[in-house]
Tab-separated table of C-alpha atoms (C1' of nucleotides) in Angstrom:
chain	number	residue	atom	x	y	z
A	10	UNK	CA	-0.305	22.749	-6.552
A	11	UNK	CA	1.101	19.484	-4.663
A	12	UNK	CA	1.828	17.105	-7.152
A	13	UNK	CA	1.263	13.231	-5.877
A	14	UNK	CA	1.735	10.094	-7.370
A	15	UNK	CA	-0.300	7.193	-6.391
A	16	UNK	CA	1.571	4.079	-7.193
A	17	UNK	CA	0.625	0.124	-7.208
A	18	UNK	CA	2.722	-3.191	-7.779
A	19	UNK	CA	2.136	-6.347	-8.827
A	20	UNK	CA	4.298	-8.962	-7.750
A	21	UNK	CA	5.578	-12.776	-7.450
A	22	UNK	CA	5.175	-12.502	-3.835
A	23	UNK	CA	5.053	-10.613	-0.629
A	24	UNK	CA	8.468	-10.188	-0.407
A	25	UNK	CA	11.836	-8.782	-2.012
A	26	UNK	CA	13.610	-10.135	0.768
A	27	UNK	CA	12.797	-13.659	-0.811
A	28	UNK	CA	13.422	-12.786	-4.340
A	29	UNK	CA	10.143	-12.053	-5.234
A	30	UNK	CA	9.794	-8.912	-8.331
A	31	UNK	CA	7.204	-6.922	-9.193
A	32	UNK	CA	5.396	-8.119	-12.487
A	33	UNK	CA	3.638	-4.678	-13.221
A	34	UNK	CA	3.266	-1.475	-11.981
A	35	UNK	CA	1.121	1.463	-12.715
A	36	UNK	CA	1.683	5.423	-11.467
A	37	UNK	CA	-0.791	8.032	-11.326
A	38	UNK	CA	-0.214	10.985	-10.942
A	39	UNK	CA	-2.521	13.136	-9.197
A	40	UNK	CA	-2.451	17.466	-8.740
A	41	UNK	CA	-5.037	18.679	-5.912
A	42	UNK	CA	-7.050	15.736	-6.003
A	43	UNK	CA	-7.136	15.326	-10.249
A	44	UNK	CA	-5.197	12.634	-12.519
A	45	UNK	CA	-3.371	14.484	-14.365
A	46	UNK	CA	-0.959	11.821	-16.298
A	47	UNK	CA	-0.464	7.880	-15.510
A	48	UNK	CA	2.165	5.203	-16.354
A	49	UNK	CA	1.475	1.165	-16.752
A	50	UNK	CA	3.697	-1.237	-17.448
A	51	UNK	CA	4.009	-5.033	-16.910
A	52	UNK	CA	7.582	-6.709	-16.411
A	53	UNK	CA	9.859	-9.710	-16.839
A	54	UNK	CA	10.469	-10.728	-13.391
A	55	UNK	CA	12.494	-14.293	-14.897
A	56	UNK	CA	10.732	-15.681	-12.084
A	57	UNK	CA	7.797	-17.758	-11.947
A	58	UNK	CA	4.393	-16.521	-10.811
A	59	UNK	CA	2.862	-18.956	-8.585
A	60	UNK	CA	-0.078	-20.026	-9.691
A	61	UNK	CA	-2.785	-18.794	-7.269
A	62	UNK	CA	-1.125	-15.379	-7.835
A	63	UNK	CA	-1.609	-15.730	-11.439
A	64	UNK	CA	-5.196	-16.570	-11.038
A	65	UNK	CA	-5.634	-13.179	-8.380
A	66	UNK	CA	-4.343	-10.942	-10.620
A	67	UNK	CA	-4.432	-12.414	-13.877
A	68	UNK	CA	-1.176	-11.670	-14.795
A	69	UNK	CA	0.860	-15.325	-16.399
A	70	UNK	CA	4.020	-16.368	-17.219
A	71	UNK	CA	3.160	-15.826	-21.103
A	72	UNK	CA	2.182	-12.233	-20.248
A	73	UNK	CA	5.243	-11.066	-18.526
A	74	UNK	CA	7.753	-12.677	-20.822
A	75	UNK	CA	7.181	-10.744	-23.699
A	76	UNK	CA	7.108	-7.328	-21.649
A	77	UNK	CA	10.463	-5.606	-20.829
A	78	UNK	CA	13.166	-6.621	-17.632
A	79	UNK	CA	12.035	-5.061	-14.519
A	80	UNK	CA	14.864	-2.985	-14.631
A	81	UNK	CA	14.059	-0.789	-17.830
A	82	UNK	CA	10.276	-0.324	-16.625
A	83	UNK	CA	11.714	0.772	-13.147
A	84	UNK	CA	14.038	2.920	-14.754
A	85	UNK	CA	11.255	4.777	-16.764
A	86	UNK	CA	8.692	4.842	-13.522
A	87	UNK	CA	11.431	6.270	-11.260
A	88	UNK	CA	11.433	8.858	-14.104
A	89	UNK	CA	8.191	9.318	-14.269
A	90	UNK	CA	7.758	9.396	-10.183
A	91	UNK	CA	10.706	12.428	-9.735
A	92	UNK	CA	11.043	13.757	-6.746
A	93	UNK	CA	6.908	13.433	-6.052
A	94	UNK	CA	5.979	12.061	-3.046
A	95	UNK	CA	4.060	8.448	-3.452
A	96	UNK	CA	0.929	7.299	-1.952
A	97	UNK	CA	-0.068	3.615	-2.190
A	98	UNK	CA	-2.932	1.345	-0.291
A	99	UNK	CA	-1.131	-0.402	2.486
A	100	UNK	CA	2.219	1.451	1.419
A	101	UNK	CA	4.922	-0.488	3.293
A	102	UNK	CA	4.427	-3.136	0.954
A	103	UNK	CA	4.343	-1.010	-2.267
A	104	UNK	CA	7.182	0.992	-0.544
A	105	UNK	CA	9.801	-2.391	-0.048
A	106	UNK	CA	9.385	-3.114	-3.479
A	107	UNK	CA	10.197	0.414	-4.750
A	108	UNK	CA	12.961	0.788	-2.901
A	109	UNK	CA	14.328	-2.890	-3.255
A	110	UNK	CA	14.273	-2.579	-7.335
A	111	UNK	CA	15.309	1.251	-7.482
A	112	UNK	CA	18.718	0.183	-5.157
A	113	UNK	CA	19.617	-2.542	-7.700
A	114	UNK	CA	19.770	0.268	-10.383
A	115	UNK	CA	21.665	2.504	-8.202
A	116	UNK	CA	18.854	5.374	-7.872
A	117	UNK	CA	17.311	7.262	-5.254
A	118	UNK	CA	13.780	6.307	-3.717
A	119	UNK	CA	14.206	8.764	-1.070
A	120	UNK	CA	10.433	9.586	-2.121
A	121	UNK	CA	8.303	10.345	0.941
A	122	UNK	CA	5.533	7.510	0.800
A	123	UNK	CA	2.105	7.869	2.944
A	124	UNK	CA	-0.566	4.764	3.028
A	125	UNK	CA	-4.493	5.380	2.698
A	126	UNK	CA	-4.841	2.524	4.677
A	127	UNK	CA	-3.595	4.079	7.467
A	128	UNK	CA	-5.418	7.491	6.799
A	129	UNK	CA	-8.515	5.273	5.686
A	130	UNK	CA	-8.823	3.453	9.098
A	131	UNK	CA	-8.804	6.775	10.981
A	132	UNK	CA	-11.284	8.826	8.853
A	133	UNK	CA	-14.118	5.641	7.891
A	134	UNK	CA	-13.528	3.562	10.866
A	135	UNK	CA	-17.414	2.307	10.532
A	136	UNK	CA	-16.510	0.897	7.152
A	137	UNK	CA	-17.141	-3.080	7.178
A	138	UNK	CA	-12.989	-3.380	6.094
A	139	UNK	CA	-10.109	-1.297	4.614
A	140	UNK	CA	-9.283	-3.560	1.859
A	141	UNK	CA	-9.320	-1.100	-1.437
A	142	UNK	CA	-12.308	-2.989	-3.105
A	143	UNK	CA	-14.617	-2.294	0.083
A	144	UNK	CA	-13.471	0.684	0.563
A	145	UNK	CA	-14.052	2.472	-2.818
A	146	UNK	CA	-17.632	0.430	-2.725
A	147	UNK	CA	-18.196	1.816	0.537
A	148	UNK	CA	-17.107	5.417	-0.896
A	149	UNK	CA	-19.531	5.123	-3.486
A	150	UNK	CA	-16.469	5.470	-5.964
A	151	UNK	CA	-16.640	3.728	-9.315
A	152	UNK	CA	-13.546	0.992	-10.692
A	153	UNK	CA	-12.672	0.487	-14.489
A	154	UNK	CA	-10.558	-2.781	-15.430
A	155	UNK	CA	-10.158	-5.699	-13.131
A	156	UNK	CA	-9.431	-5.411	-9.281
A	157	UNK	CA	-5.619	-6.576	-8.734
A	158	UNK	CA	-4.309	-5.396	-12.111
A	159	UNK	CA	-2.116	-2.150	-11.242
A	160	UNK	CA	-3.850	0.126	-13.311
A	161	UNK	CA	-7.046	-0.310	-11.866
A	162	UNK	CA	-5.977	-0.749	-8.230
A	163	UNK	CA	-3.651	3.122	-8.720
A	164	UNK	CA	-6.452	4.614	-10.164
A	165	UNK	CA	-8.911	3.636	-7.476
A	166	UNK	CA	-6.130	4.521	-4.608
A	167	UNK	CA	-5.990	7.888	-6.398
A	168	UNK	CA	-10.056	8.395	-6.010
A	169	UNK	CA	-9.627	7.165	-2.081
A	170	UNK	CA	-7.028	10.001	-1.758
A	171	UNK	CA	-8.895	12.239	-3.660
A	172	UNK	CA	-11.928	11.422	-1.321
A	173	UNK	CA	-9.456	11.767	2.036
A	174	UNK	CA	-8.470	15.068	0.649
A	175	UNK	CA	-12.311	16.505	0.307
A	176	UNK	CA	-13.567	14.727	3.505
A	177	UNK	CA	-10.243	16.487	5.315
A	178	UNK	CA	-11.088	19.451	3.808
A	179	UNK	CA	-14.869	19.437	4.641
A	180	UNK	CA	-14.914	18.187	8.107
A	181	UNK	CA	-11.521	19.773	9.435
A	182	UNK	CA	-11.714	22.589	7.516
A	183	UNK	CA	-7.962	22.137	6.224
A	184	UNK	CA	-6.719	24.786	3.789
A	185	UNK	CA	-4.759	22.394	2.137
A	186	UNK	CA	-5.782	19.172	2.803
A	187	UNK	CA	-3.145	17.851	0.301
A	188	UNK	CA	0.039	19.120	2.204
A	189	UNK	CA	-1.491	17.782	5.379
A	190	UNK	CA	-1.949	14.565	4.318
A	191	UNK	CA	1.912	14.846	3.072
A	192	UNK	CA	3.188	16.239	6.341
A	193	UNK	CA	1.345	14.052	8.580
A	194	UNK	CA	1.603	11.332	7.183
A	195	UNK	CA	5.062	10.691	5.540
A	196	UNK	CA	6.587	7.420	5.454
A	197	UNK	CA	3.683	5.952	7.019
A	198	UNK	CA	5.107	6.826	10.397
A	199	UNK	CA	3.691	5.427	13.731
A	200	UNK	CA	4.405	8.622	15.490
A	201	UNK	CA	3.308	10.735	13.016
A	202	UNK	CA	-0.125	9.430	12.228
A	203	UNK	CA	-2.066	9.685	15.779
A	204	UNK	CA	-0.145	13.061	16.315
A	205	UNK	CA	-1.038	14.415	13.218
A	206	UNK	CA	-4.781	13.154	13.893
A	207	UNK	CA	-5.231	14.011	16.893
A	208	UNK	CA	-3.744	17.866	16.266
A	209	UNK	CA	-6.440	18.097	13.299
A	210	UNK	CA	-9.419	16.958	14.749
A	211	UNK	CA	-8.937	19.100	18.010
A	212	UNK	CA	-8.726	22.236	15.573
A	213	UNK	CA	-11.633	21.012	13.528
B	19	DT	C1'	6.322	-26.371	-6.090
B	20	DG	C1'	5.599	-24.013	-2.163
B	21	DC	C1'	7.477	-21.559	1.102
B	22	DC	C1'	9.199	-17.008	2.603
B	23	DA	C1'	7.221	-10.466	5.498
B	24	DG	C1'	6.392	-6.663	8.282
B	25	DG	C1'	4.440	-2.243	9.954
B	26	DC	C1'	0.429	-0.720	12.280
B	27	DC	C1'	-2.958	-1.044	15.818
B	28	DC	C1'	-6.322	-3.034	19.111
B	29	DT	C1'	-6.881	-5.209	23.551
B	30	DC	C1'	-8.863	-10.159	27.380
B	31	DT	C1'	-1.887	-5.163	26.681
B	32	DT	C1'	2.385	-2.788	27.978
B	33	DT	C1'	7.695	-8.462	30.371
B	34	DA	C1'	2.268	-9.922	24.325
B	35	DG	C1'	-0.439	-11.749	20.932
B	36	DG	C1'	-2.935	-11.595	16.960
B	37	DG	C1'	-5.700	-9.402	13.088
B	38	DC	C1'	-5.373	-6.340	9.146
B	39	DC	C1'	-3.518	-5.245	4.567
B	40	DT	C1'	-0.623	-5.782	0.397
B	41	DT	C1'	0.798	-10.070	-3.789
DNA sequence: TGCCAGGCCCTCTTTAGGGCCTT
């Protein structure tokens, strides 16, 4: 059974590049569509969380400095994570950070990542927006906790895979709608997402 | 303190521009 693990960050800003850290981060891991384990942590970034981020997420100053560094949570999730491949709602950005604070400990993030924005866009385009919020209310698919805490937001990209996965196997008739979402859609590639549409819903 | 991005995709496009999505 494909093992997948859905992955969110929260952060200090849009951008590693800038020296913005994540400030939590929470891993489920999913097998054919299930949760079968999770991992949540939050984390001392040492840098300050701008206020209107703060009042998004909920997530303070006083909050993160008693958790651990960044660099001992990352250590664990990358432990966690293995050699699964991640999925993550709009995954580049989930995907920079990854890779950002696993190259500052010296590991591999040579994980595959796919985005269920991307596949979300193709297979509801007549929802009113892909953010994750509309789209699990438009999905009919219930949240626990608050939206933007990393928890919440990786357990409700898990359900919107899970979702893709039973829609791709119901209306394309896909034996294994998990591998195909893998193979198609790895790293989020442009080339590889119309291609791997396209291919499907001509056999379908 | 506030600023910083970038890949994807649509269209009034392709020698480009702008919206979406994430915090």
């Amino acid at each position: 059974m494909t093992r997948i693990a859905v992955i969110d960050f929260e952060t200090t800003g849009m951008s590693p590049l800038y020296g913005d850290r994540p400030t939590e981060v929470a891993i489920v891991m999913t097998e054919g569509g299930r949760v079968v384990d999770q991992f949540q942590s939050l984390m001392n970034p040492h840098r300050r969380i701008p206020g209107f981020i703060a009042q998004l997420t909920g997530i303070t100053d006083a909050m993160v400095r008693a958790a651990p560094p960044v660099a001992t949570v990352m250590a664990e999730a990358a432990r966690f994570v293995g050699a699964a491949p991640l999925v993550a709602h709009n995954a580049s950005f989930d995907r920079k950070f990854w890779q950002a604070e696993l190259a500052a400990l010296g590991l591999d993030a040579a994980q595959p990542f796919a985005c269920t924005v991307l596949l979300a866009r193709r297979l509801y385009p007549q929802a009113p927006n892909h953010k994750l919020s509309t789209l699990a209310h438009y999905l009919g698919l219930a949240r626990e906790g608050r939206a933007h805490r990393a928890l919440s937001d990786a357990l409700v990209t898990a359900a919107v895979l899970g979702r893709i996965q039973a829609d791709l196997t119901e209306r394309h008739g896909l034996p294994d709608a998990g591998h195909a979402v893998l193979s198609g859609l790895q790293q989020c590639s442009r080339a590889a997402v119309p291609g791997w549409l396209q291919r499907h819903a001509h056999a379908a």
